[in-house]
Amino acid sequence: GDASQDEVVNQIQSDVQVFGVLSSLISNVIKTVCDDQRFENWIDVFIESIIDKVRANAKLTDGFVLIKSCLVYCQNIEFFGTPQSESVRCRVVAYVHHVTSQLDQLSTEDRISAASLLLACPVALIKDNISSFLPVIIQSLKAGLGYLIIAKEAVSTMRRIVEEGYLRILSPFFPEILPLFNPYLASSTSIKNRSEEELYDLQCEMILFCG
């Protein structure tokens, strides 16, 4: 009956709220254990479990934030260059490809969170397929006119790719990417939801990237 259906809907909403709180909590915990060897020893199992939970949950944004925290942690400890990472590498790459393919179908909030997750990917995961990653960078630079932080993350990701020795892989796409810097460098009036300091920092990063 209607009452039973309402109870199910209420339970789902409650579960989603709980998942959101837990995602935030776990993300904060991950940020505090980056130097803890004990966590590093089971990060592969943790990531696989988190991907399963996120794919089964309706609140995508919270899940994206949680997986992003895992990827940032893996980047910091250079996890995806270790033998331990081989058991989970294919699973993470498959999930990254899945999220990339779904970007255009997501709501604005989920799309920004998904792009933020993808931009946090360790270079080791995307270096062999930069061309398929290009739309993420382009969409993020376009979306950054309304959400400045995602443009900054896009520039940071490109800088990491170059710093890790893959300029030759990224440079063929510069004719598509670099013109997207123009609105940020030419005027501040077209950029929404930002402070002057945030925009100045991004402008400096873009100029440094261009050399």
mmCIF file of C-alpha atoms in Angstrom:
data_model
loop_
_atom_site.group_PDB
_atom_site.id
_atom_site.type_symbol
_atom_site.label_atom_id
_atom_site.label_comp_id
_atom_site.label_asym_id
_atom_site.label_seq_id
_atom_site.Cartn_x
_atom_site.Cartn_y
_atom_site.Cartn_z
ATOM 1 C CA GLY A 1 0.000 0.000 0.000
ATOM 2 C CA ASP A 2 0.938 3.681 -0.030
ATOM 3 C CA ALA A 3 1.965 3.574 3.619
ATOM 4 C CA SER A 4 4.365 0.701 2.963
ATOM 5 C CA GLN A 5 5.824 2.502 -0.065
ATOM 6 C CA ASP A 6 6.327 5.648 1.993
ATOM 7 C CA GLU A 7 8.166 3.620 4.626
ATOM 8 C CA VAL A 8 10.510 2.224 1.978
ATOM 9 C CA VAL A 9 11.185 5.698 0.572
ATOM 10 C CA ASN A 10 11.834 7.065 4.068
ATOM 11 C CA GLN A 11 14.201 4.186 4.818
ATOM 12 C CA ILE A 12 16.121 4.765 1.583
ATOM 13 C CA GLN A 13 16.436 8.471 2.356
ATOM 14 C CA SER A 14 17.644 7.633 5.850
ATOM 15 C CA ASP A 15 20.201 5.156 4.488
ATOM 16 C CA VAL A 16 21.464 7.753 2.009
ATOM 17 C CA GLN A 17 21.883 10.314 4.803
ATOM 18 C CA VAL A 18 23.777 7.797 6.932
ATOM 19 C CA PHE A 19 26.003 6.929 3.972
ATOM 20 C CA GLY A 20 26.723 10.619 3.455
ATOM 21 C CA VAL A 21 27.771 11.087 7.080
ATOM 22 C CA LEU A 22 29.926 7.946 7.014
ATOM 23 C CA SER A 23 31.535 8.997 3.720
ATOM 24 C CA SER A 24 32.524 12.347 5.204
ATOM 25 C CA LEU A 25 33.827 10.694 8.364
ATOM 26 C CA ILE A 26 35.857 8.060 6.529
ATOM 27 C CA SER A 27 37.271 10.664 4.121
ATOM 28 C CA ASN A 28 38.519 12.685 7.098
ATOM 29 C CA VAL A 29 39.999 9.559 8.702
ATOM 30 C CA ILE A 30 41.870 8.703 5.487
ATOM 31 C CA LYS A 31 43.414 12.177 5.445
ATOM 32 C CA THR A 32 44.808 11.640 8.960
ATOM 33 C CA VAL A 33 46.398 8.216 8.380
ATOM 34 C CA CYS A 34 48.540 8.986 5.335
ATOM 35 C CA ASP A 35 51.690 8.152 7.301
ATOM 36 C CA ASP A 36 50.283 5.048 8.968
ATOM 37 C CA GLN A 37 51.813 1.836 7.580
ATOM 38 C CA ARG A 38 48.961 -0.233 9.005
ATOM 39 C CA PHE A 39 46.408 1.445 6.746
ATOM 40 C CA GLU A 40 48.670 1.161 3.716
ATOM 41 C CA ASN A 41 48.810 -2.601 4.206
ATOM 42 C CA TRP A 42 45.104 -3.054 3.494
ATOM 43 C CA ILE A 43 44.297 -0.114 1.219
ATOM 44 C CA ASP A 44 43.694 -2.482 -1.724
ATOM 45 C CA VAL A 45 40.974 -4.367 0.148
ATOM 46 C CA PHE A 46 39.504 -1.110 1.401
ATOM 47 C CA ILE A 47 39.279 0.409 -2.088
ATOM 48 C CA GLU A 48 37.549 -2.642 -3.554
ATOM 49 C CA SER A 49 35.018 -2.629 -0.734
ATOM 50 C CA ILE A 50 34.365 1.102 -1.112
ATOM 51 C CA ILE A 51 33.804 0.806 -4.874
ATOM 52 C CA ASP A 52 31.231 -1.933 -4.247
ATOM 53 C CA LYS A 53 29.428 0.178 -1.653
ATOM 54 C CA VAL A 54 29.449 3.321 -3.790
ATOM 55 C CA ARG A 55 28.116 1.591 -6.897
ATOM 56 C CA ALA A 56 25.235 0.216 -4.831
ATOM 57 C CA ASN A 57 24.342 3.570 -3.285
ATOM 58 C CA ALA A 58 22.041 6.182 -4.779
ATOM 59 C CA LYS A 59 23.856 9.261 -3.427
ATOM 60 C CA LEU A 60 26.659 9.507 -5.950
ATOM 61 C CA THR A 61 28.290 12.689 -4.701
ATOM 62 C CA ASP A 62 29.116 11.245 -1.276
ATOM 63 C CA GLY A 63 30.548 8.129 -2.887
ATOM 64 C CA PHE A 64 32.649 10.131 -5.306
ATOM 65 C CA VAL A 65 34.090 12.170 -2.426
ATOM 66 C CA LEU A 66 34.979 8.976 -0.579
ATOM 67 C CA ILE A 67 36.703 7.313 -3.518
ATOM 68 C CA LYS A 68 38.521 10.554 -4.311
ATOM 69 C CA SER A 69 39.978 10.482 -0.770
ATOM 70 C CA CYS A 70 41.225 6.948 -1.440
ATOM 71 C CA LEU A 71 42.842 7.974 -4.724
ATOM 72 C CA VAL A 72 44.535 11.013 -3.171
ATOM 73 C CA TYR A 73 45.911 8.740 -0.450
ATOM 74 C CA CYS A 74 47.171 6.291 -3.101
ATOM 75 C CA GLN A 75 48.803 9.142 -4.998
ATOM 76 C CA ASN A 76 50.570 10.355 -1.852
ATOM 77 C CA ILE A 77 52.065 6.943 -1.068
ATOM 78 C CA GLU A 78 52.661 6.069 -4.763
ATOM 79 C CA PHE A 79 50.567 2.954 -4.221
ATOM 80 C CA PHE A 80 49.896 2.191 -7.883
ATOM 81 C CA GLY A 81 53.564 1.549 -8.530
ATOM 82 C CA THR A 82 53.747 -1.294 -6.006
ATOM 83 C CA PRO A 83 53.161 -5.059 -6.414
ATOM 84 C CA GLN A 84 50.350 -4.794 -3.853
ATOM 85 C CA SER A 85 48.368 -2.589 -6.228
ATOM 86 C CA GLU A 86 48.117 -5.175 -8.998
ATOM 87 C CA SER A 87 45.187 -6.967 -7.375
ATOM 88 C CA VAL A 88 43.030 -3.844 -7.376
ATOM 89 C CA ARG A 89 44.448 -1.817 -10.265
ATOM 90 C CA CYS A 90 42.159 -3.270 -12.950
ATOM 91 C CA ARG A 91 39.129 -2.777 -10.713
ATOM 92 C CA VAL A 92 39.938 0.892 -10.126
ATOM 93 C CA VAL A 93 40.706 1.540 -13.807
ATOM 94 C CA ALA A 94 37.389 -0.068 -14.772
ATOM 95 C CA TYR A 95 35.560 2.118 -12.261
ATOM 96 C CA VAL A 96 37.319 5.246 -13.546
ATOM 97 C CA HIS A 97 36.296 4.374 -17.111
ATOM 98 C CA HIS A 98 32.719 3.748 -15.931
ATOM 99 C CA VAL A 99 32.493 7.148 -14.223
ATOM 100 C CA THR A 100 34.069 8.867 -17.237
ATOM 101 C CA SER A 101 31.484 7.331 -19.569
ATOM 102 C CA GLN A 102 28.633 8.465 -17.297
ATOM 103 C CA LEU A 103 29.681 12.124 -16.907
ATOM 104 C CA ASP A 104 27.229 13.569 -19.417
ATOM 105 C CA GLN A 105 24.313 11.757 -17.802
ATOM 106 C CA LEU A 106 24.881 13.097 -14.281
ATOM 107 C CA SER A 107 23.311 16.064 -12.560
ATOM 108 C CA THR A 108 25.484 19.172 -12.222
ATOM 109 C CA GLU A 109 26.343 18.401 -8.584
ATOM 110 C CA ASP A 110 27.221 14.780 -9.309
ATOM 111 C CA ARG A 111 29.131 15.714 -12.471
ATOM 112 C CA ILE A 112 31.356 18.152 -10.572
ATOM 113 C CA SER A 113 32.001 15.563 -7.851
ATOM 114 C CA ALA A 114 32.704 12.877 -10.455
ATOM 115 C CA ALA A 115 35.131 15.137 -12.311
ATOM 116 C CA SER A 116 36.880 15.948 -9.035
ATOM 117 C CA LEU A 117 37.261 12.222 -8.355
ATOM 118 C CA LEU A 118 38.652 11.573 -11.841
ATOM 119 C CA LEU A 119 41.092 14.479 -11.635
ATOM 120 C CA ALA A 120 42.455 12.974 -8.418
ATOM 121 C CA CYS A 121 43.461 9.781 -10.221
ATOM 122 C CA PRO A 122 47.118 8.898 -9.834
ATOM 123 C CA VAL A 123 48.917 9.465 -13.142
ATOM 124 C CA ALA A 124 49.898 5.791 -13.148
ATOM 125 C CA LEU A 125 46.246 4.925 -13.784
ATOM 126 C CA ILE A 126 45.642 7.269 -16.727
ATOM 127 C CA LYS A 127 49.024 7.638 -18.467
ATOM 128 C CA ASP A 128 48.274 4.863 -20.964
ATOM 129 C CA ASN A 129 44.972 6.374 -22.042
ATOM 130 C CA ILE A 130 45.278 10.150 -21.794
ATOM 131 C CA SER A 131 43.094 10.661 -24.866
ATOM 132 C CA SER A 132 40.054 9.134 -23.147
ATOM 133 C CA PHE A 133 40.782 11.320 -20.113
ATOM 134 C CA LEU A 134 40.867 14.504 -22.182
ATOM 135 C CA PRO A 135 37.074 15.146 -21.987
ATOM 136 C CA VAL A 136 37.338 15.225 -18.188
ATOM 137 C CA ILE A 137 39.947 17.999 -18.330
ATOM 138 C CA ILE A 138 37.997 19.942 -20.953
ATOM 139 C CA GLN A 139 34.665 19.655 -19.125
ATOM 140 C CA SER A 140 36.319 20.660 -15.856
ATOM 141 C CA LEU A 141 37.881 23.791 -17.362
ATOM 142 C CA LYS A 142 34.504 24.751 -18.824
ATOM 143 C CA ALA A 143 32.634 23.999 -15.596
ATOM 144 C CA GLY A 144 35.234 25.982 -13.662
ATOM 145 C CA LEU A 145 33.666 29.221 -14.873
ATOM 146 C CA GLY A 146 30.922 28.454 -12.362
ATOM 147 C CA TYR A 147 32.891 26.229 -9.947
ATOM 148 C CA LEU A 148 36.429 27.598 -9.823
ATOM 149 C CA ILE A 149 37.834 24.762 -7.727
ATOM 150 C CA ILE A 150 37.255 22.179 -10.458
ATOM 151 C CA ALA A 151 39.273 24.256 -12.948
ATOM 152 C CA LYS A 152 42.084 24.457 -10.407
ATOM 153 C CA GLU A 153 41.995 20.682 -9.979
ATOM 154 C CA ALA A 154 42.165 20.249 -13.761
ATOM 155 C CA VAL A 155 45.300 22.416 -13.971
ATOM 156 C CA SER A 156 46.835 20.547 -11.017
ATOM 157 C CA THR A 157 46.192 17.220 -12.746
ATOM 158 C CA MET A 158 47.859 18.426 -15.948
ATOM 159 C CA ARG A 159 50.816 19.657 -13.921
ATOM 160 C CA ARG A 160 51.153 16.232 -12.262
ATOM 161 C CA ILE A 161 51.077 14.524 -15.660
ATOM 162 C CA VAL A 162 53.901 16.775 -16.882
ATOM 163 C CA GLU A 163 55.921 16.518 -13.656
ATOM 164 C CA GLU A 164 55.806 12.726 -13.815
ATOM 165 C CA GLY A 165 57.371 12.799 -17.273
ATOM 166 C CA TYR A 166 54.424 12.522 -19.637
ATOM 167 C CA LEU A 167 54.507 15.915 -21.361
ATOM 168 C CA ARG A 168 54.847 14.210 -24.756
ATOM 169 C CA ILE A 169 51.567 12.363 -24.135
ATOM 170 C CA LEU A 170 49.652 15.458 -23.054
ATOM 171 C CA SER A 171 51.123 18.055 -25.415
ATOM 172 C CA PRO A 172 49.265 16.900 -28.579
ATOM 173 C CA PHE A 173 46.057 17.976 -26.855
ATOM 174 C CA PHE A 174 47.258 21.490 -25.946
ATOM 175 C CA PRO A 175 45.489 23.085 -28.960
ATOM 176 C CA GLU A 176 42.199 21.904 -27.435
ATOM 177 C CA ILE A 177 43.062 22.579 -23.797
ATOM 178 C CA LEU A 178 45.023 25.825 -23.601
ATOM 179 C CA PRO A 179 42.423 28.108 -25.266
ATOM 180 C CA LEU A 180 40.130 27.191 -22.345
ATOM 181 C CA PHE A 181 42.511 29.125 -20.082
ATOM 182 C CA ASN A 182 41.574 32.380 -21.838
ATOM 183 C CA PRO A 183 38.378 33.275 -19.909
ATOM 184 C CA TYR A 184 40.264 32.883 -16.618
ATOM 185 C CA LEU A 185 43.227 34.978 -17.724
ATOM 186 C CA ALA A 186 41.390 37.647 -19.705
ATOM 187 C CA SER A 187 38.689 38.767 -17.284
ATOM 188 C CA SER A 188 37.380 38.181 -13.789
ATOM 189 C CA THR A 189 33.816 39.223 -14.539
ATOM 190 C CA SER A 190 32.844 35.943 -16.215
ATOM 191 C CA ILE A 191 33.968 33.777 -13.295
ATOM 192 C CA LYS A 192 31.319 32.978 -10.702
ATOM 193 C CA ASN A 193 31.495 31.842 -7.062
ATOM 194 C CA ARG A 194 35.085 32.853 -6.403
ATOM 195 C CA SER A 195 37.178 35.278 -4.433
ATOM 196 C CA GLU A 196 39.777 37.512 -6.043
ATOM 197 C CA GLU A 197 42.505 35.585 -4.228
ATOM 198 C CA GLU A 198 41.258 32.219 -5.529
ATOM 199 C CA LEU A 199 41.122 33.505 -9.091
ATOM 200 C CA TYR A 200 44.581 35.062 -8.797
ATOM 201 C CA ASP A 201 46.013 31.750 -7.530
ATOM 202 C CA LEU A 202 44.484 29.895 -10.470
ATOM 203 C CA GLN A 203 45.746 32.488 -12.940
ATOM 204 C CA CYS A 204 49.254 32.062 -11.537
ATOM 205 C CA GLU A 205 49.017 28.279 -11.864
ATOM 206 C CA MET A 206 47.858 28.567 -15.472
ATOM 207 C CA ILE A 207 50.663 30.970 -16.385
ATOM 208 C CA LEU A 208 53.248 28.737 -14.709
ATOM 209 C CA PHE A 209 51.879 25.711 -16.537
ATOM 210 C CA CYS A 210 52.184 27.480 -19.872
ATOM 211 C CA GLY A 211 55.747 28.387 -18.956
#
